[in-house]
Short mmCIF file of C-alpha atoms and ligand atoms in Angstrom, two decimals:
data_model
loop_
_atom_site.label_atom_id
_atom_site.label_comp_id
_atom_site.label_asym_id
_atom_site.label_seq_id
_atom_site.Cartn_x
_atom_site.Cartn_y
_atom_site.Cartn_z
CA MET V 1 36.94 86.06 -108.24
CA LYS V 2 33.60 87.43 -107.06
CA LYS V 3 30.94 87.80 -109.72
CA LEU V 4 30.09 91.42 -110.44
CA ILE V 5 26.35 91.90 -110.73
CA VAL V 6 25.39 95.40 -111.81
CA ALA V 7 21.88 96.82 -111.77
CA ASN V 8 21.28 99.58 -114.29
CA TRP V 9 18.02 101.21 -113.25
CA LYS V 10 18.16 103.63 -116.19
CA MET V 11 15.53 106.41 -115.79
CA ASN V 12 13.57 104.47 -113.14
CA PRO V 13 11.84 104.38 -110.71
CA MET V 14 9.80 107.59 -110.57
CA SER V 15 10.10 108.42 -106.86
CA LEU V 16 12.65 108.19 -104.07
CA ALA V 17 10.20 106.14 -102.03
CA SER V 18 10.10 103.48 -104.76
CA ALA V 19 13.87 103.62 -105.19
CA LYS V 20 14.35 102.98 -101.47
CA LEU V 21 11.85 100.14 -101.51
CA ILE V 22 13.62 98.36 -104.37
CA PHE V 23 17.08 99.09 -102.98
CA ASN V 24 16.24 97.74 -99.53
CA ALA V 25 14.73 94.58 -101.00
CA LEU V 26 17.87 94.02 -103.09
CA GLU V 27 20.07 94.70 -100.08
CA LYS V 28 18.23 92.10 -98.05
CA GLY V 29 18.26 89.50 -100.83
CA ALA V 30 21.90 90.05 -101.80
CA LYS V 31 23.15 89.41 -98.27
CA LYS V 32 23.06 85.64 -98.66
CA PHE V 33 25.40 85.78 -101.65
CA SER V 34 27.86 88.39 -100.40
CA LYS V 35 30.79 85.98 -100.33
CA GLN V 36 30.43 85.04 -103.98
CA SER V 37 29.14 88.25 -105.52
CA GLU V 38 29.66 91.97 -105.58
CA VAL V 39 26.42 93.80 -106.29
CA VAL V 40 26.26 97.35 -107.59
CA VAL V 41 23.18 99.50 -108.12
CA CYS V 42 23.52 102.27 -110.69
CA SER V 43 20.57 104.45 -109.79
CA PRO V 44 19.54 107.80 -111.22
CA ALA V 45 21.89 110.43 -109.77
CA VAL V 46 19.14 112.22 -107.80
CA TYR V 47 18.70 109.18 -105.55
CA LEU V 48 22.35 108.37 -104.89
CA PHE V 49 22.70 110.37 -101.68
CA SER V 50 19.60 108.77 -100.20
CA LEU V 51 20.56 105.16 -100.88
CA ALA V 52 22.96 103.38 -98.60
CA GLY V 53 23.59 99.74 -98.00
CA LYS V 54 26.09 97.36 -96.51
CA GLN V 55 25.87 94.73 -99.24
CA ILE V 56 25.21 96.87 -102.22
CA LYS V 57 27.61 99.36 -103.72
CA LEU V 58 26.57 102.40 -105.67
CA GLY V 59 27.36 103.38 -109.22
CA GLY V 60 26.58 106.21 -111.63
CA GLN V 61 24.96 105.60 -115.01
CA ASN V 62 27.01 108.25 -116.76
CA MET V 63 29.13 111.31 -115.97
CA PHE V 64 30.90 114.20 -117.63
CA TYR V 65 34.70 114.24 -117.61
CA GLU V 66 35.40 117.70 -116.19
CA ASP V 67 35.55 118.16 -112.41
CA SER V 68 33.30 121.24 -112.17
CA GLY V 69 32.27 124.33 -114.06
CA ALA V 70 29.75 125.70 -116.53
CA PHE V 71 28.35 122.44 -117.89
CA THR V 72 24.63 122.73 -117.25
CA GLY V 73 22.92 119.47 -116.53
CA GLU V 74 26.07 117.42 -116.13
CA ILE V 75 27.46 115.44 -113.19
CA SER V 76 31.19 115.24 -112.57
CA PRO V 77 33.38 112.33 -111.45
CA ALA V 78 34.12 114.23 -108.22
CA MET V 79 30.39 114.51 -107.53
CA LEU V 80 29.89 110.80 -108.06
CA LYS V 81 32.80 110.06 -105.79
CA ASN V 82 31.35 112.34 -103.13
CA SER V 83 28.02 110.52 -103.48
CA LYS V 84 29.84 107.31 -102.47
CA CYS V 85 29.82 105.85 -105.97
CA GLN V 86 32.50 103.26 -106.50
CA TYR V 87 31.50 102.46 -110.06
CA VAL V 88 30.27 104.28 -113.14
CA ILE V 89 28.81 102.96 -116.38
CA ILE V 90 30.50 104.60 -119.35
CA GLY V 91 29.49 104.42 -122.99
CA HIS V 92 26.17 102.66 -122.51
CA SER V 93 24.52 102.17 -125.88
CA GLU V 94 21.59 104.38 -124.87
CA ARG V 95 24.10 107.19 -124.26
CA ARG V 96 25.80 106.45 -127.57
CA GLY V 97 22.52 106.13 -129.44
CA TYR V 98 20.34 108.90 -127.97
CA PHE V 99 22.82 111.39 -126.54
CA ASN V 100 25.63 111.53 -129.08
CA GLU V 101 28.21 109.78 -126.91
CA THR V 102 31.25 109.19 -129.10
CA ASP V 103 34.34 107.02 -128.79
CA GLU V 104 36.26 110.23 -127.97
CA THR V 105 33.98 111.30 -125.11
CA VAL V 106 33.96 107.74 -123.80
CA ASN V 107 37.76 107.88 -123.68
CA LYS V 108 37.73 111.18 -121.77
CA LYS V 109 35.17 109.82 -119.31
CA ILE V 110 37.20 106.66 -118.71
CA LYS V 111 40.19 108.85 -117.87
CA GLY V 112 38.06 111.10 -115.64
CA ALA V 113 36.65 108.16 -113.70
CA ILE V 114 40.08 106.60 -113.20
CA ALA V 115 41.52 109.92 -112.04
CA HIS V 116 38.86 109.98 -109.31
CA LYS V 117 39.31 106.34 -108.36
CA ILE V 118 35.92 105.30 -109.64
CA THR V 119 35.82 101.92 -111.38
CA PRO V 120 34.61 102.34 -114.96
CA ILE V 121 32.26 99.80 -116.49
CA LEU V 122 32.97 100.32 -120.16
CA CYS V 123 30.06 99.28 -122.37
CA VAL V 124 30.64 98.14 -125.91
CA GLY V 125 28.30 96.51 -128.38
CA GLU V 126 27.23 96.41 -132.00
CA THR V 127 23.87 97.46 -133.45
CA ALA V 128 21.58 95.03 -135.24
CA SER V 129 22.59 96.44 -138.61
CA GLU V 130 26.31 96.26 -137.83
CA LYS V 131 25.79 92.64 -136.83
CA LYS V 132 23.89 91.95 -140.05
CA GLN V 133 26.75 93.41 -142.05
CA GLY V 134 29.26 91.16 -140.27
CA LYS V 135 30.93 94.12 -138.56
CA THR V 136 30.64 92.98 -134.94
CA LYS V 137 34.33 92.24 -134.33
CA GLU V 138 35.47 95.40 -136.09
CA VAL V 139 33.04 97.57 -134.10
CA LEU V 140 33.99 96.03 -130.75
CA LYS V 141 37.69 96.39 -131.44
CA ARG V 142 37.25 100.02 -132.42
CA GLN V 143 35.13 100.81 -129.37
CA VAL V 144 37.51 99.13 -126.88
CA LEU V 145 40.70 100.59 -128.34
CA ALA V 146 39.24 104.09 -128.66
CA ALA V 147 37.91 104.01 -125.10
CA LEU V 148 41.30 102.99 -123.75
CA LYS V 149 43.40 105.27 -125.94
CA ALA V 150 46.37 106.57 -123.94
CA VAL V 151 45.20 104.81 -120.78
CA PRO V 152 48.25 103.03 -119.34
CA GLN V 153 48.09 99.40 -118.25
CA LYS V 154 48.80 100.29 -114.64
CA LYS V 155 45.76 102.57 -114.48
CA VAL V 156 43.50 99.98 -116.07
CA LYS V 157 44.72 97.47 -113.52
CA THR V 158 44.44 99.58 -110.40
CA SER V 159 41.06 101.02 -111.37
CA GLY V 160 39.55 97.56 -111.75
CA LEU V 161 38.06 98.64 -115.09
CA CYS V 162 35.52 96.16 -116.45
CA VAL V 163 34.31 95.71 -119.99
CA ALA V 164 30.64 94.94 -120.57
CA TYR V 165 29.54 93.38 -123.82
CA GLU V 166 26.07 94.68 -124.49
CA PRO V 167 24.85 93.95 -128.00
CA ARG V 168 22.43 96.78 -128.72
CA TRP V 169 19.92 94.47 -130.35
CA ALA V 170 19.69 92.49 -127.11
CA ILE V 171 19.03 95.42 -124.79
CA GLY V 172 15.47 95.61 -123.53
CA THR V 173 14.23 93.28 -126.26
CA GLY V 174 13.93 90.02 -124.37
CA ASP V 175 16.18 88.62 -127.09
CA ALA V 176 19.45 87.87 -125.27
CA CYS V 177 22.60 86.97 -127.17
CA PRO V 178 22.90 83.20 -127.71
CA THR V 179 25.41 81.78 -125.22
CA THR V 180 27.87 80.41 -127.79
CA GLU V 181 27.92 83.73 -129.61
CA ALA V 182 28.50 85.57 -126.33
CA GLN V 183 31.34 83.19 -125.50
CA THR V 184 33.05 83.97 -128.82
CA ILE V 185 32.77 87.68 -128.07
CA LYS V 186 34.16 87.21 -124.55
CA ILE V 187 37.22 85.50 -126.05
CA LEU V 188 37.56 88.28 -128.61
CA LEU V 189 37.44 90.99 -125.93
CA GLU V 190 40.07 89.17 -123.88
CA LYS V 191 42.26 89.00 -126.96
CA ILE V 192 41.87 92.71 -127.68
CA ILE V 193 42.91 93.53 -124.09
CA ALA V 194 45.79 91.01 -124.17
CA GLN V 195 47.10 92.47 -127.43
CA LYS V 196 46.86 96.07 -126.26
CA TYR V 197 48.18 95.44 -122.76
CA SER V 198 49.09 91.94 -121.65
CA ARG V 199 47.66 88.48 -121.12
CA PRO V 200 47.83 88.70 -117.32
CA LEU V 201 45.73 91.87 -117.41
CA SER V 202 43.15 90.29 -119.71
CA GLN V 203 42.96 87.32 -117.34
CA LYS V 204 42.42 89.54 -114.31
CA MET V 205 39.88 91.81 -115.95
CA ARG V 206 36.18 91.25 -115.34
CA PHE V 207 34.08 90.98 -118.48
CA LEU V 208 30.33 91.41 -118.12
CA TYR V 209 27.45 90.45 -120.34
CA GLY V 210 24.35 92.65 -120.59
CA GLY V 211 21.21 92.55 -122.70
CA SER V 212 17.93 90.89 -121.64
CA VAL V 213 19.49 89.00 -118.73
CA ASN V 214 16.93 87.24 -116.55
CA GLY V 215 16.79 84.49 -113.97
CA ASP V 216 16.49 81.84 -116.68
CA ASN V 217 19.55 82.77 -118.75
CA ALA V 218 21.92 84.32 -116.14
CA GLN V 219 23.67 81.07 -115.41
CA ASP V 220 24.49 80.44 -119.10
CA PHE V 221 26.48 83.65 -119.41
CA ILE V 222 28.51 82.89 -116.31
CA GLN V 223 28.95 79.12 -116.48
CA GLU V 224 29.08 78.55 -120.22
CA ALA V 225 30.18 81.82 -121.79
CA LYS V 226 32.51 82.42 -118.81
CA PHE V 227 31.67 86.04 -118.13
CA GLN V 228 32.67 87.29 -114.67
CA GLY V 229 29.59 89.40 -114.25
CA LEU V 230 26.29 90.69 -115.59
CA LEU V 231 24.80 94.09 -116.36
CA ILE V 232 21.07 94.05 -115.85
CA GLY V 233 18.50 96.64 -116.86
CA GLY V 234 14.80 95.76 -116.73
CA ALA V 235 15.11 92.80 -114.37
CA SER V 236 17.07 94.85 -111.81
CA LEU V 237 13.92 96.76 -110.89
CA LYS V 238 12.16 93.55 -109.86
CA PRO V 239 13.80 92.46 -106.59
CA ALA V 240 12.71 88.80 -106.72
CA GLU V 241 13.97 88.39 -110.28
CA PHE V 242 17.21 90.24 -109.58
CA ILE V 243 17.94 88.06 -106.56
CA ARG V 244 17.22 85.00 -108.69
CA ILE V 245 19.83 86.28 -111.17
CA ILE V 246 22.41 86.70 -108.40
CA LYS V 247 21.64 83.20 -107.13
CA LYS V 248 22.06 81.69 -110.60
CA ALA V 249 25.23 83.64 -111.29
CA VAL V 250 27.22 82.59 -108.24
P1 PGA X 301 18.16 95.04 -120.20
O1 PGA X 301 19.20 96.25 -120.21
O2 PGA X 301 18.62 94.07 -119.14
O3 PGA X 301 16.84 95.68 -119.86
O4 PGA X 301 18.19 94.43 -121.54
C1 PGA X 301 20.57 96.03 -120.05
C2 PGA X 301 21.30 97.35 -120.08
O5 PGA X 301 20.90 98.26 -120.81
O6 PGA X 301 22.31 97.52 -119.38
#
């Protein structure tokens, strides 16, 4: 199975010229690892039409679930699809935390993405206070099951849906989740999927880790914690570091 390495540029960079510069550097660097890795750049939506690569696939960072209509400021799954996006991040903790994303809207978005043949990258993760209260497992189970409510196994399978474990306290802090802890969570997520659907599906599904991934720790999440991919924020804007991550992950 190829490792899925996803760049989440968030609200960066500030111009199309910079976006192209970073994208082209990533495209060049990723070429060497194309047999072992699948690389996706989730750029701000305004740049999507202007970015194109052979190695790198495109993804959205968020979307609304309706196809079109009076929803000022939103982007639909059909629009992402028409912008050549093959992936979309859904339920990122910054969406949940700053923009009132709920388990219910995450569920609708997962269904919307699947309906348009876009692969959803479902993000789940506990806050620092939930972790402190020992609620991590409960929170993750709730988030996964709510996101996949009434989504049949066949659709999960054909869409290639991935689940990304992104502990909120590890995002953008430089304080990545300890490898053993991440490994326990990976096993838990597999179990949740196996119980809801089946073991074969949980074994085929790609689970990603995200939260302060860098060139020094990337290998641990893949080799030791056994994740099949990584979701990278800050480091994905620095081409040399991002390529180092890909190299360590494959
Ligand atoms: P980070 O962000 O790598 O900057 O911690 C990860 C993410 O938010 O997906």
